[in-house]
Structure formats: C-alpha cells, structure tokens
C-alpha cells in the first residue's frame, strides 16, 4: 500500500492529565473525572466517563459544581509538577525504542522505527506494555510512513479497543484504511481546524479520503503549502521531517492569573522575581540566552474601571541567562509602569531574541559573576530536587507563607513524585 522504508510511530498517552491522577489514586479508575484550569476555572481534561456525560472542554467549573455529586463526577486541580515529571519519565522510556525521538507535546512523541510490518506491530505492543508497566500510564501507538498517517493511525487505535491500543497501517488491508478515511470528517485530521474545514467543505472536500484524493497543487494555491504537505503525507510521501527540537523557538513566556488580585508594588516585585528566575532556570536548562525581557500585567477582563499597564521591554546589554540580571530588569521595568492600588489579575515575563549559549564569543568583561558561577543552573538543580519553593533570589526566596496571589488549587492532588513531604505512603496490614 505504502512505499517501503522507515516508519514513524506516534505514541500518545490517553487522557493524559486524568491518567496521571489515576496512577496514584486508583479509586478514580472508571469514575467520571475532570481536571481544571488555573485557579480551578474550567475543564481542560476529561476522562472517557466524563465525556460520556456530555461534559465539554472549556466548561466553567461553577456550572458543574452543584450537579457533580449527583453525576458522580470528581474534579482535580491542575497538578503541573506531577504531570511534567511523569511526562519526562515517559519520554525517557520511549527513547529506548528508537534511535530518533521527537517530543511533540507533554503527552505525545514521534519515534523513528525500522522493520517489517509484523516487527513494528510487535514493537508497538512492547512500547505500550513498557509504558504501562513502568509509569502506570496507558498509551496508544499509531504507526505509518508519515507523521500525518501515524497520527491518523493513533486515532484509529484509540477508537477501536479491539486493536489493543496499537494500529500499524501497513498491517491493515488497503480497502479498510480507505473506508475509515471516508468516514472521518476532514476536521478530524491533524492540523485541519474548523475554519479550514469549512473552506474545504465548500470545495466538496468533506472527509479525510476526499482530501487525500485532492490535487496538491490546487490545495497549495487555495490554502497553503502546509495543507499541501498534509495531502502528500496522506498519500505516503513524507513532507514533515522529524525534529529533535524546535530550532526556531523565538520566545519564552512565564505568565499566570492570580487567585487574589495583586495591588501593591511589593507584591508585584515578588511576582516578577519568581517569574524572571523561572525563566533563567529554563534558559539554563535549554542552553539559551535572551537579549530582550518584557514584563506585562493586566486587570480582569470584567474590570472596566481599571486598566492594564502597557508592556515594557528591556534590551539587555548582552544576551544572558543570569537570574540576577533578569530579576533586576523585570523589577525595574515593572516599577516604571505599575500603578499602586490597581487590582491586577495576571502578569508575566517574556524573553525574546533567544540565541544558543556559546554561539557568539563573549569577552570576560561582559560575563557576570553569577553566570561564571552558573547560578541559573544551580537554581534549576535545587528546585528540581527539592521543589519549586526550596530556593530563590531576593523576594523570590521569601517562603514564610504562601502568597495570597498564587494560583488557587483547591482540589489538587499531592505532588507525589517531586516533593519529599508529599510522597505516597503505603501501609501493610
């Protein structure tokens, strides 16, 4: 059916956030469960049981709270520390099965594989079994000659339980694949959003099969080269290469909404200190430097009387990942813009003009003492081992009490894998 050659597997954790919660709380298995957004605002993840109840992503929690006990619905606040740590474990495990792995998102990765169809089918089962055994997370594996087809195969595996969570298109009769494509709407395809789908419908392209049979030249002229690549990939022609990481990453943002409005300059200085140092840790981890730092803060969208302060950008003297320099720059930029007394509901720090560390020689006179001592890397190592509140510089190191503005997570589960005092306890009877 498809030309011979290497294959791509798309490994995707099923209902990732909910599955992470179930690893350490088996009572949630088989129970309708949702995970909420920042400040417990709305639904961002659902179990299959919650989907069966008709609950949609984006539904505000306050609309569900009263009926939740009657529906048997369980809610959890977003536990990003747990999700991030389990994601890292899954990705390290997947790297054992492929000589080239591309992490696509927190719960998905593309693997480059070689072998005949039966070998790859067996490999897919091994991957699924290994992830479940070592992390407790269920995954589905889709295998195809291109990224687009591997995503489509993963969709087939998810929606057909009899396949055991693994679908290799090369092991399926061509007529069966074509039939499935003819039943899946074109918006069910990776990279085809609703707006593009409506335009395709006007041209008589309603299903994945219709798009597969479309003229690639016409698609490019009416839409884009990106959609043209999708058409070619549906026909087994690789057009979207594997990437180890996004080399074109242009910015880094740390932003959160506050559970309680921030009204004082002192509180906002602490916010900026924490965000700037988180950014420095990420820069050190990714071996990057930043040339421009921008701070911003805003009031609630429902607050018509008070206004956000305009974003302020600081052009740093040299590209840097120094947490001290970034913290000072963020505080100074914020001080020049913030008005005391206004109720700010959110704020953030953005780093732009990023470049790889060491890409350009820097004279010793321009290297700060903190960079020589790798303070950013040190902060990252300490927080990774002892938790995000274990260390900080200046106001970011104040840990006498939980700031009122920090994110509300009333229904949060313990951070089982990253905090010593929240490790699960097993009792033998």
CSV table of C-alpha atoms in Angstrom, one decimal:
chain,number,residue,atom,x,y,z
A,1,UNK,CA,0.0,0.0,0.0
A,2,UNK,CA,2.7,2.5,1.0
A,3,UNK,CA,6.3,2.7,-0.3
A,4,UNK,CA,8.9,0.7,1.7
A,5,UNK,CA,11.1,2.5,4.1
A,6,UNK,CA,11.4,3.7,7.7
A,7,UNK,CA,8.2,4.2,9.7
A,8,UNK,CA,7.0,6.8,12.2
A,9,UNK,CA,5.2,5.9,15.4
A,10,UNK,CA,3.1,8.4,17.3
A,11,UNK,CA,2.8,7.4,21.0
A,12,UNK,CA,0.1,9.3,22.8
A,13,UNK,CA,-0.9,9.0,26.5
A,14,UNK,CA,-4.7,8.5,26.8
A,15,UNK,CA,-6.4,11.4,28.7
A,16,UNK,CA,-3.0,12.4,30.0
A,17,UNK,CA,-3.9,14.7,32.9
A,18,UNK,CA,-6.6,12.3,34.2
A,19,UNK,CA,-4.4,9.3,33.7
A,20,UNK,CA,-1.7,10.9,35.8
A,21,UNK,CA,-4.2,11.5,38.6
A,22,UNK,CA,-5.2,7.8,38.4
A,23,UNK,CA,-1.7,6.5,38.7
A,24,UNK,CA,-1.6,7.3,42.4
A,25,UNK,CA,-5.3,7.3,43.1
A,26,UNK,CA,-6.8,4.1,41.7
A,27,UNK,CA,-10.2,5.0,43.1
A,28,UNK,CA,-10.5,7.3,40.2
A,29,UNK,CA,-10.4,4.4,37.7
A,30,UNK,CA,-13.7,4.0,35.9
A,31,UNK,CA,-15.0,7.2,37.6
A,32,UNK,CA,-16.0,10.4,35.6
A,33,UNK,CA,-13.1,12.7,36.3
A,34,UNK,CA,-12.1,16.2,35.0
A,35,UNK,CA,-9.0,18.3,35.5
A,36,UNK,CA,-9.5,22.1,35.9
A,37,UNK,CA,-7.5,25.0,34.5
A,38,UNK,CA,-5.6,27.6,36.5
A,39,UNK,CA,-7.5,28.9,39.6
A,40,UNK,CA,-10.0,26.0,39.1
A,41,UNK,CA,-11.7,27.9,36.3
A,42,UNK,CA,-12.8,25.5,33.7
A,43,UNK,CA,-12.4,21.9,32.4
A,44,UNK,CA,-9.2,21.3,30.5
A,45,UNK,CA,-9.1,17.5,30.5
A,46,UNK,CA,-11.8,14.7,30.8
A,47,UNK,CA,-11.9,11.0,31.3
A,48,UNK,CA,-13.9,8.9,28.8
A,49,UNK,CA,-16.5,8.6,31.5
A,50,UNK,CA,-16.8,12.4,31.8
A,51,UNK,CA,-17.0,12.7,28.0
A,52,UNK,CA,-19.9,10.2,28.1
A,53,UNK,CA,-21.8,12.5,30.4
A,54,UNK,CA,-21.6,15.2,27.7
A,55,UNK,CA,-19.1,17.4,29.6
A,56,UNK,CA,-17.1,19.6,27.1
A,57,UNK,CA,-13.6,21.0,27.5
A,58,UNK,CA,-13.9,24.7,28.5
A,59,UNK,CA,-17.0,24.2,30.6
A,60,UNK,CA,-16.7,26.5,33.7
A,61,UNK,CA,-16.5,24.5,36.9
A,62,UNK,CA,-19.1,26.6,38.7
A,63,UNK,CA,-21.6,25.3,36.2
A,64,UNK,CA,-20.8,21.7,37.1
A,65,UNK,CA,-20.1,22.0,40.8
A,66,UNK,CA,-23.6,21.7,42.1
A,67,UNK,CA,-24.5,18.7,39.9
A,68,UNK,CA,-21.1,16.9,40.3
A,69,UNK,CA,-22.1,14.8,43.3
A,70,UNK,CA,-25.3,13.6,41.6
A,71,UNK,CA,-23.3,12.7,38.4
A,72,UNK,CA,-20.6,11.0,40.4
A,73,UNK,CA,-18.1,13.5,38.9
A,74,UNK,CA,-14.8,14.0,40.5
A,75,UNK,CA,-12.7,17.1,39.9
A,76,UNK,CA,-8.9,17.8,40.3
A,77,UNK,CA,-6.9,21.0,40.1
A,78,UNK,CA,-4.1,21.0,37.6
A,79,UNK,CA,-1.1,19.4,39.2
A,80,UNK,CA,1.6,20.6,36.7
A,81,UNK,CA,4.5,19.3,38.8
A,82,UNK,CA,3.2,15.8,38.7
A,83,UNK,CA,2.2,15.9,35.0
A,84,UNK,CA,5.6,17.3,34.0
A,85,UNK,CA,7.5,14.7,35.9
A,86,UNK,CA,5.5,11.8,34.6
A,87,UNK,CA,5.9,13.2,31.1
A,88,UNK,CA,9.7,13.2,31.4
A,89,UNK,CA,9.6,9.6,32.6
A,90,UNK,CA,7.5,8.5,29.6
A,91,UNK,CA,9.8,10.4,27.1
A,92,UNK,CA,13.0,8.9,28.6
A,93,UNK,CA,11.4,5.4,28.3
A,94,UNK,CA,10.3,6.0,24.7
A,95,UNK,CA,13.8,6.9,23.7
A,96,UNK,CA,14.9,3.3,24.4
A,97,UNK,CA,12.8,2.1,21.5
A,98,UNK,CA,14.1,4.5,18.8
A,99,UNK,CA,17.3,6.0,17.6
A,100,UNK,CA,15.5,9.2,16.9
A,101,UNK,CA,12.6,10.6,19.1
A,102,UNK,CA,10.8,13.9,18.7
A,103,UNK,CA,8.8,15.1,21.7
A,104,UNK,CA,5.8,16.7,20.2
A,105,UNK,CA,3.9,17.7,23.4
A,106,UNK,CA,3.7,16.9,27.0
A,107,UNK,CA,1.9,13.6,26.2
A,108,UNK,CA,2.9,12.8,22.6
A,109,UNK,CA,6.1,11.8,20.9
A,110,UNK,CA,7.1,10.7,17.4
A,111,UNK,CA,9.5,7.7,17.1
A,112,UNK,CA,11.6,6.8,14.1
A,113,UNK,CA,11.3,3.0,13.5
A,114,UNK,CA,12.6,0.4,11.1
A,115,UNK,CA,11.4,-3.2,10.5
A,116,UNK,CA,8.9,-5.2,8.6
A,117,UNK,CA,5.1,-4.6,9.3
A,118,UNK,CA,4.9,-7.5,11.8
A,119,UNK,CA,8.0,-6.5,13.7
A,120,UNK,CA,6.7,-2.9,14.0
A,121,UNK,CA,3.3,-4.2,15.2
A,122,UNK,CA,5.1,-6.2,17.9
A,123,UNK,CA,7.3,-3.2,18.7
A,124,UNK,CA,4.1,-1.1,19.2
A,125,UNK,CA,2.8,-3.6,21.7
A,126,UNK,CA,6.1,-3.6,23.5
A,127,UNK,CA,6.1,0.2,23.8
A,128,UNK,CA,2.5,0.2,25.2
A,129,UNK,CA,3.3,-2.6,27.7
A,130,UNK,CA,6.6,-0.9,28.8
A,131,UNK,CA,5.0,2.5,29.5
A,132,UNK,CA,2.1,1.0,31.4
A,133,UNK,CA,4.4,-1.2,33.5
A,134,UNK,CA,7.0,1.5,34.3
A,135,UNK,CA,4.8,4.6,34.7
A,136,UNK,CA,1.2,3.3,35.1
A,137,UNK,CA,0.1,5.4,32.1
A,138,UNK,CA,-2.0,3.9,29.2
A,139,UNK,CA,-0.9,4.9,25.7
A,140,UNK,CA,-2.0,4.2,22.1
A,141,UNK,CA,0.5,3.7,19.3
A,142,UNK,CA,-0.1,4.6,15.7
A,143,UNK,CA,2.4,3.6,13.0
A,144,UNK,CA,2.6,4.9,9.5
A,145,UNK,CA,5.0,6.1,6.8
A,146,UNK,CA,4.5,9.8,7.6
A,147,UNK,CA,3.7,11.9,10.6
A,148,UNK,CA,0.2,12.6,9.4
A,149,UNK,CA,-0.6,9.0,8.8
A,150,UNK,CA,0.9,8.0,12.2
A,151,UNK,CA,-1.4,10.5,13.9
A,152,UNK,CA,-4.3,9.1,11.9
A,153,UNK,CA,-3.3,5.5,12.9
A,154,UNK,CA,-3.2,6.6,16.5
A,155,UNK,CA,-6.8,7.9,16.2
A,156,UNK,CA,-7.9,4.5,14.8
A,157,UNK,CA,-6.2,2.7,17.7
A,158,UNK,CA,-8.0,5.0,20.3
A,159,UNK,CA,-11.4,4.5,18.7
A,160,UNK,CA,-11.1,0.7,18.2
A,161,UNK,CA,-10.5,-1.1,21.5
A,162,UNK,CA,-10.3,-4.5,19.9
A,163,UNK,CA,-6.9,-3.4,18.4
A,164,UNK,CA,-5.3,-3.3,21.8
A,165,UNK,CA,-4.2,0.3,21.5
A,166,UNK,CA,-1.8,-0.3,18.6
A,167,UNK,CA,-2.5,0.4,14.9
A,168,UNK,CA,0.0,-0.2,12.1
A,169,UNK,CA,-1.4,0.9,8.8
A,170,UNK,CA,0.9,-1.5,7.0
A,171,UNK,CA,-0.8,-4.5,8.6
A,172,UNK,CA,-4.3,-3.3,7.6
A,173,UNK,CA,-5.9,-4.1,4.2
A,174,UNK,CA,-5.8,-1.0,2.0
A,175,UNK,CA,-9.6,-1.1,1.5
A,176,UNK,CA,-10.2,-0.9,5.2
A,177,UNK,CA,-8.0,2.1,5.6
A,178,UNK,CA,-9.7,3.8,2.7
A,179,UNK,CA,-13.1,3.0,4.2
A,180,UNK,CA,-12.1,4.6,7.6
A,181,UNK,CA,-10.8,7.7,5.8
A,182,UNK,CA,-14.1,8.1,4.0
A,183,UNK,CA,-15.9,8.1,7.3
A,184,UNK,CA,-13.7,10.5,9.2
A,185,UNK,CA,-14.5,14.3,8.7
A,186,UNK,CA,-11.6,16.3,7.4
A,187,UNK,CA,-11.6,18.3,10.6
A,188,UNK,CA,-10.6,15.1,12.4
A,189,UNK,CA,-7.2,15.2,10.7
A,190,UNK,CA,-4.1,16.6,12.4
A,191,UNK,CA,-3.6,20.3,11.5
A,192,UNK,CA,-7.0,20.8,9.9
A,193,UNK,CA,-9.0,23.2,12.1
A,194,UNK,CA,-12.7,24.1,11.9
A,195,UNK,CA,-12.2,27.2,9.8
A,196,UNK,CA,-10.1,25.4,7.2
A,197,UNK,CA,-12.5,22.5,7.3
A,198,UNK,CA,-15.4,24.8,6.3
A,199,UNK,CA,-13.5,26.2,3.4
A,200,UNK,CA,-12.6,22.6,2.3
A,201,UNK,CA,-16.3,21.7,2.5
A,202,UNK,CA,-17.2,24.4,0.1
A,203,UNK,CA,-14.9,22.7,-2.4
A,204,UNK,CA,-16.6,19.4,-1.8
A,205,UNK,CA,-13.9,18.0,0.5
A,206,UNK,CA,-15.7,16.6,3.5
A,207,UNK,CA,-13.7,13.6,4.6
A,208,UNK,CA,-10.0,12.6,5.0
A,209,UNK,CA,-10.4,10.4,1.9
A,210,UNK,CA,-11.6,13.5,-0.1
A,211,UNK,CA,-8.5,15.4,1.0
A,212,UNK,CA,-6.2,12.5,0.2
A,213,UNK,CA,-7.6,12.4,-3.4
A,214,UNK,CA,-7.4,16.2,-3.8
A,215,UNK,CA,-5.0,17.9,-6.2
A,216,UNK,CA,-2.0,19.0,-4.1
A,217,UNK,CA,-1.3,22.0,-6.5
A,218,UNK,CA,-4.8,23.2,-6.2
A,219,UNK,CA,-4.7,22.9,-2.4
A,220,UNK,CA,-1.5,24.9,-2.2
A,221,UNK,CA,-2.9,27.7,-4.4
A,222,UNK,CA,-6.1,28.0,-2.5
A,223,UNK,CA,-4.8,27.3,1.0
A,224,UNK,CA,-1.1,26.9,1.9
A,225,UNK,CA,2.0,24.8,1.5
A,226,UNK,CA,1.3,23.3,4.9
A,227,UNK,CA,-2.0,21.8,3.8
A,228,UNK,CA,-0.4,20.7,0.6
A,229,UNK,CA,2.1,18.7,2.7
A,230,UNK,CA,-0.8,17.1,4.5
A,231,UNK,CA,-2.3,15.9,1.2
A,232,UNK,CA,1.1,14.4,0.2
A,233,UNK,CA,1.6,12.8,3.6
A,234,UNK,CA,-1.8,11.2,3.4
A,235,UNK,CA,-0.5,9.5,0.2
A,236,UNK,CA,2.5,8.2,2.0
A,237,UNK,CA,5.0,10.9,0.9
A,238,UNK,CA,7.0,12.2,3.9
A,239,UNK,CA,6.9,16.0,3.9
A,240,UNK,CA,7.1,16.9,7.6
A,241,UNK,CA,10.6,15.9,8.8
A,242,UNK,CA,11.4,14.6,12.3
A,243,UNK,CA,12.9,17.3,14.5
A,244,UNK,CA,14.8,16.8,17.7
A,245,UNK,CA,13.6,20.1,19.0
A,246,UNK,CA,12.1,23.3,17.6
A,247,UNK,CA,15.1,25.2,16.4
A,248,UNK,CA,13.0,28.2,15.5
A,249,UNK,CA,11.9,28.9,19.1
A,250,UNK,CA,11.7,32.7,19.3
A,251,UNK,CA,10.3,33.4,22.8
A,252,UNK,CA,9.7,32.1,26.3
A,253,UNK,CA,6.8,33.2,28.4
A,254,UNK,CA,6.0,32.8,32.1
A,255,UNK,CA,2.5,34.1,32.9
A,256,UNK,CA,-0.2,33.2,35.4
A,257,UNK,CA,-3.6,34.6,36.5
A,258,UNK,CA,-3.8,35.4,40.2
A,259,UNK,CA,-6.2,33.9,42.7
A,260,UNK,CA,-6.3,37.2,44.5
A,261,UNK,CA,-5.6,40.5,42.7
A,262,UNK,CA,-2.2,42.0,43.3
A,263,UNK,CA,-2.5,45.6,44.3
A,264,UNK,CA,0.9,46.6,45.8
A,265,UNK,CA,4.3,47.2,44.2
A,266,UNK,CA,5.9,45.0,46.8
A,267,UNK,CA,3.7,42.0,45.8
A,268,UNK,CA,4.3,42.6,42.1
A,269,UNK,CA,8.0,42.7,42.7
A,270,UNK,CA,7.8,39.3,44.2
A,271,UNK,CA,5.8,38.1,41.2
A,272,UNK,CA,8.3,39.4,38.8
A,273,UNK,CA,11.2,38.0,40.8
A,274,UNK,CA,9.7,34.5,40.7
A,275,UNK,CA,8.8,34.6,37.0
A,276,UNK,CA,12.2,36.0,36.0
A,277,UNK,CA,14.1,33.3,37.9
A,278,UNK,CA,11.9,30.6,36.5
A,279,UNK,CA,12.8,31.9,33.1
A,280,UNK,CA,16.5,31.9,34.0
A,281,UNK,CA,16.2,28.2,35.0
A,282,UNK,CA,14.6,27.3,31.7
A,283,UNK,CA,17.2,29.2,29.8
A,284,UNK,CA,20.0,27.4,31.6
A,285,UNK,CA,18.3,24.0,31.0
A,286,UNK,CA,17.9,24.7,27.3
A,287,UNK,CA,21.3,26.2,27.0
A,288,UNK,CA,20.0,29.5,25.7
A,289,UNK,CA,20.4,33.3,26.2
A,290,UNK,CA,18.0,36.1,26.0
A,291,UNK,CA,18.6,39.6,24.7
A,292,UNK,CA,15.2,41.2,25.4
A,293,UNK,CA,13.0,40.9,28.5
A,294,UNK,CA,9.4,42.2,28.5
A,295,UNK,CA,7.1,42.5,31.5
A,296,UNK,CA,3.3,42.9,31.4
A,297,UNK,CA,0.3,42.9,33.8
A,298,UNK,CA,-3.4,43.1,33.3
A,299,UNK,CA,-6.6,43.7,35.1
A,300,UNK,CA,-9.6,41.4,34.9
A,301,UNK,CA,-11.5,41.3,31.6
A,302,UNK,CA,-14.6,42.3,33.5
A,303,UNK,CA,-12.9,45.3,35.2
A,304,UNK,CA,-13.9,48.3,33.1
A,305,UNK,CA,-12.7,50.9,35.6
A,306,UNK,CA,-9.1,50.0,35.9
A,307,UNK,CA,-6.6,49.4,33.1
A,308,UNK,CA,-3.7,47.1,32.5
A,309,UNK,CA,-0.2,48.7,32.4
A,310,UNK,CA,1.5,48.7,29.0
A,311,UNK,CA,4.1,46.1,28.5
A,312,UNK,CA,7.7,47.3,29.0
A,313,UNK,CA,10.7,45.9,27.2
A,314,UNK,CA,14.3,45.9,28.4
A,315,UNK,CA,17.1,45.5,25.9
A,316,UNK,CA,19.8,43.7,27.9
A,317,UNK,CA,23.4,44.8,27.4
A,318,UNK,CA,24.4,41.3,26.2
A,319,UNK,CA,22.5,38.1,25.7
A,320,UNK,CA,22.2,36.5,29.2
A,321,UNK,CA,20.7,33.8,31.3
A,322,UNK,CA,21.8,35.4,34.6
A,323,UNK,CA,18.9,35.2,37.1
A,324,UNK,CA,20.2,38.3,39.0
A,325,UNK,CA,20.2,40.4,35.8
A,326,UNK,CA,16.9,39.2,34.6
A,327,UNK,CA,15.3,39.7,38.0
A,328,UNK,CA,16.6,43.3,38.4
A,329,UNK,CA,15.5,44.1,34.8
A,330,UNK,CA,12.0,42.7,35.4
A,331,UNK,CA,11.5,44.6,38.7
A,332,UNK,CA,12.8,47.9,37.2
A,333,UNK,CA,10.6,47.6,34.1
A,334,UNK,CA,7.6,46.8,36.3
A,335,UNK,CA,8.3,49.7,38.7
A,336,UNK,CA,8.2,52.2,35.9
A,337,UNK,CA,4.8,51.1,34.7
A,338,UNK,CA,2.7,49.8,37.7
A,339,UNK,CA,0.2,52.0,39.5
A,340,UNK,CA,-0.2,51.2,43.2
A,341,UNK,CA,-3.8,50.3,44.2
A,342,UNK,CA,-5.0,48.9,40.8
A,343,UNK,CA,-6.2,45.3,41.1
A,344,UNK,CA,-4.0,43.3,38.7
A,345,UNK,CA,-5.4,39.9,37.8
A,346,UNK,CA,-2.5,38.5,35.9
A,347,UNK,CA,1.1,39.2,35.0
A,348,UNK,CA,4.1,37.7,33.2
A,349,UNK,CA,7.6,37.9,31.9
A,350,UNK,CA,8.5,37.2,28.3
A,351,UNK,CA,12.0,36.6,26.9
A,352,UNK,CA,12.7,37.2,23.2
A,353,UNK,CA,15.6,37.4,20.8
A,354,UNK,CA,16.8,34.0,22.1
A,355,UNK,CA,20.1,32.5,21.0
A,356,UNK,CA,22.1,29.4,21.8
A,357,UNK,CA,24.7,29.9,24.6
A,358,UNK,CA,28.2,30.0,23.3
A,359,UNK,CA,27.1,30.8,19.7
A,360,UNK,CA,29.0,34.1,19.9
A,361,UNK,CA,32.2,34.7,21.8
A,362,UNK,CA,31.7,37.0,24.8
A,363,UNK,CA,34.6,38.8,26.4
A,364,UNK,CA,35.2,38.0,30.1
A,365,UNK,CA,34.4,41.7,31.0
A,366,UNK,CA,30.8,41.2,29.8
A,367,UNK,CA,30.3,37.9,31.7
A,368,UNK,CA,28.7,38.5,35.1
A,369,UNK,CA,30.0,36.8,38.2
A,370,UNK,CA,26.7,35.0,38.6
A,371,UNK,CA,27.0,33.5,35.1
A,372,UNK,CA,30.5,32.3,35.8
A,373,UNK,CA,29.1,30.5,38.9
A,374,UNK,CA,26.2,29.1,36.9
A,375,UNK,CA,23.6,30.4,39.3
A,376,UNK,CA,20.8,29.8,36.9
A,377,UNK,CA,21.8,26.1,36.5
A,378,UNK,CA,22.1,25.8,40.3
A,379,UNK,CA,18.6,27.2,40.9
A,380,UNK,CA,17.3,24.6,38.4
A,381,UNK,CA,19.1,21.7,40.1
A,382,UNK,CA,17.9,22.7,43.6
A,383,UNK,CA,14.3,23.2,42.6
A,384,UNK,CA,14.2,20.0,40.6
A,385,UNK,CA,15.5,18.0,43.6
A,386,UNK,CA,13.8,19.8,46.5
A,387,UNK,CA,10.7,21.6,44.9
A,388,UNK,CA,10.0,24.9,43.4
A,389,UNK,CA,9.8,26.8,46.7
A,390,UNK,CA,13.1,25.4,48.1
A,391,UNK,CA,15.3,28.3,46.8
A,392,UNK,CA,15.0,31.8,45.3
A,393,UNK,CA,16.9,35.0,45.0
A,394,UNK,CA,15.7,38.1,46.8
A,395,UNK,CA,11.9,38.4,47.0
A,396,UNK,CA,11.5,35.1,45.2
A,397,UNK,CA,13.2,33.4,48.1
A,398,UNK,CA,10.7,34.5,50.7
A,399,UNK,CA,8.9,31.4,51.8
A,400,UNK,CA,7.5,32.3,55.2
A,401,UNK,CA,3.9,31.9,53.9
A,402,UNK,CA,2.1,31.2,50.7
A,403,UNK,CA,1.5,34.5,48.9
A,404,UNK,CA,-2.2,35.3,48.5
A,405,UNK,CA,-1.8,35.9,44.8
A,406,UNK,CA,-0.6,32.4,43.9
A,407,UNK,CA,-2.8,30.1,41.9
A,408,UNK,CA,-5.8,28.6,43.6
A,409,UNK,CA,-5.8,24.8,43.5
A,410,UNK,CA,-8.5,23.7,46.0
A,411,UNK,CA,-8.8,20.2,44.6
A,412,UNK,CA,-5.1,19.5,44.0
A,413,UNK,CA,-3.7,16.0,44.5
A,414,UNK,CA,-0.2,15.7,46.1
A,415,UNK,CA,2.9,16.1,44.0
A,416,UNK,CA,3.8,12.5,44.6
A,417,UNK,CA,7.0,12.4,42.5
A,418,UNK,CA,8.6,15.8,43.2
A,419,UNK,CA,8.1,16.7,46.8
A,420,UNK,CA,9.5,14.7,49.7
A,421,UNK,CA,6.7,15.6,52.1
A,422,UNK,CA,4.1,14.5,49.6
A,423,UNK,CA,5.4,11.1,48.7
A,424,UNK,CA,2.7,8.4,48.7
A,425,UNK,CA,2.6,6.3,51.8
A,426,UNK,CA,2.0,2.5,51.6
A,427,UNK,CA,0.7,0.7,54.7
A,428,UNK,CA,0.9,-3.0,55.1
A,429,UNK,CA,-1.8,-4.7,57.1
